[in-house]
Amino acid sequence: MWITRTLNPALACKLAKVLNRFGGPLSTPGSCSLFASRSASSFQHACTLDSDRSDEDNADINWDDLGFGLVPTDYMYVMKCSRDDTFSYGELNRYGNIELSPSSGVLNYGQALFEGLKAYRKGDGCGFLLFRPEENARRMQMGAKRMCMPSPSVDLFVNAVKQTVLANKRWVPPQGKGSLYLRPLLMGSGPVLGLAPAPEYMFLVYASPVGTYFKEGLAPIHLVIEDEIHRATPGGTGGVKTITNYAPVLKAQVQAKAKGFTDVLFLDSTQKRYLEEASSCNLFIIKDNVISTPLTRGTILAGITRKSIMEIARDYGYQVEERLVSVEDLIDADEVFCTGTAVVVAPVGSITYQGKRYAYKTGVETVSQQLYNALTAIQMGLVEDKKGWTVEID
Ligand code: COI
C-alpha cells in the first residue's frame, strides 16, 4: 500500500509484480498480473508475448502528441468461423497485415462491420478500464444480423478486447493523455464471386493509442449541413455500424474540410429537413432545459456515448428527448454538441446552412462541458462508477 502511494504508478505496479513473485507483502489478488481476469486468462495460452521486453514499460512515444492517427501496436486478436458455424476460439497474433482472398466478401461486396471502444489507464497505474464493452458486442451482433454474418458472443467479444488491451498495455497512454482505442472488425473473409454471404468470417481486434479526434482538440468544432449527399436512407444500413456507411460520406467531408469546416452534418434523405448525424458522431441540441437528439429510426447509429450522455443528462435534471430535430430547431438552439466514442463530447461553435453561419454558446459554463466532465470522470475511474458501466482489466 505504502509503495503504491509513494512511487510513480507504473513503477509501483512493476515493483508489486516483482514482490508478488517472492510472495511479498503486495501479493494481493488482482495486483497487476498480466492476465488476472479469469475469463481473459483462459484464452491467453494462444500466444506467448515477447519476453525480451517488460510489458510494464510504456511505449517510447510522445504522449502529448497523440491525435487520432494510427499508431501501430504489438498484437491483434484474430478469430475465424465458417458461415454455418459459431465463433468459439481465437488467438493473439503479432499486429500486421492480414491475408485475404481477392474475392473475399469484404473486398468485393463490403460485407463487414466495425466497432470502436476505449481503454483508459487507471490512476493508480495498475489496470485499465473499458467503457461499456458489452454494448459494443451487442451492437455488433445486431449489425451482423443485418449483414448476414455470424458474430461472436458477448463474452467472446469482451474477452478478445481485454486480451488485446493486456497484450498492448504499454501503449495505453498515461492517465489524462488519452486512451487505447480498440477497433473490433467483423468481415466476410471467405471468397465469393456471385453476390452472396461469404463462406468464412474473421473477427479481429486491433488497437491504437489516441488523443482527441478533431484537430481542434477540445475546442469547439465548426460544422456545415450537407443537403445533396446523404449518409443513410430508410430501409438501408445507417443504423448499424457497417463499413459501407463511411466511405460514401468522404466526398462531403473532403469538400467541407477544403472550405475550413471541421465536419459535415447530414440531413434525412427524403425531406432534407431533419438532422441525422455527423460523419463520425451523433448530434445533440440544447434549448433552455431541454436536450434533444435525433430519433434513430434506422438511419442513425445508436451511439453508446449518445445513450450514456442521455442518461447522465437526465440524472442532472435535464429533460432529454429523442425526436425529429429540424434545421429550424437547430438554428434556434442555445447550445449544440456531438457525441461518439472517438469524439467523446465535442462542443459545436457554429453550423453553416445554405451559406449562413449560426453560432452557439461554448466555454466552461456550458451544459456540454458539464456532461463531458461527468462522462470522462466515469470512463477514467476518477469517480465511483455507480452505473456499473466500466469493466476493469487488471
Ligand atoms: C467511433 O467513434 O469509435 C467511430 O467508430 C467513428 C469513427 C469514424 C472514428
Short mmCIF file of N, CA and C and ligand atoms in Angstrom, two decimals, residues 68 114 116 181 183 213 241 246 280 341-342, ligand 1:
data_model
loop_
_atom_site.label_atom_id
_atom_site.label_comp_id
_atom_site.label_asym_id
_atom_site.label_seq_id
_atom_site.Cartn_x
_atom_site.Cartn_y
_atom_site.Cartn_z
N PHE A 68 -5.74 11.48 -33.53
CA PHE A 68 -6.50 10.27 -33.85
C PHE A 68 -5.94 9.63 -35.12
N PHE A 114 -17.69 -2.65 -38.14
CA PHE A 114 -16.62 -2.36 -37.18
C PHE A 114 -17.22 -1.79 -35.92
N GLY A 116 -15.93 0.51 -32.13
CA GLY A 116 -14.88 1.35 -31.55
C GLY A 116 -15.14 1.48 -30.07
N TYR A 181 -7.50 3.08 -28.16
CA TYR A 181 -8.71 2.87 -28.95
C TYR A 181 -8.68 1.44 -29.49
N ARG A 183 -10.37 -1.36 -31.97
CA ARG A 183 -11.17 -1.41 -33.19
C ARG A 183 -11.49 -2.88 -33.53
N TYR A 213 -10.10 13.50 -31.15
CA TYR A 213 -10.46 13.13 -32.52
C TYR A 213 -10.25 14.27 -33.51
N LYS A 241 -23.35 -0.47 -37.76
CA LYS A 241 -22.00 0.07 -37.97
C LYS A 241 -21.27 -0.71 -39.07
N TYR A 246 -19.40 4.51 -44.31
CA TYR A 246 -18.39 5.54 -44.07
C TYR A 246 -17.75 6.11 -45.33
N SER A 280 -19.08 11.08 -38.20
CA SER A 280 -18.48 10.13 -37.26
C SER A 280 -19.09 10.20 -35.87
N THR A 341 -17.71 7.64 -29.58
CA THR A 341 -16.60 7.04 -28.84
C THR A 341 -15.31 7.81 -29.12
N ALA A 342 -15.04 8.01 -30.40
CA ALA A 342 -13.81 8.71 -30.77
C ALA A 342 -13.88 10.18 -30.37
C1 COI B 1 -16.03 5.83 -33.13
O1 COI B 1 -16.38 6.88 -32.62
O2 COI B 1 -15.48 4.94 -32.47
C2 COI B 1 -16.27 5.55 -34.53
O3 COI B 1 -16.37 4.41 -34.86
C3 COI B 1 -16.28 6.63 -35.54
C4 COI B 1 -15.12 6.53 -36.46
C5 COI B 1 -15.41 7.22 -37.74
C6 COI B 1 -13.86 7.05 -35.84
#
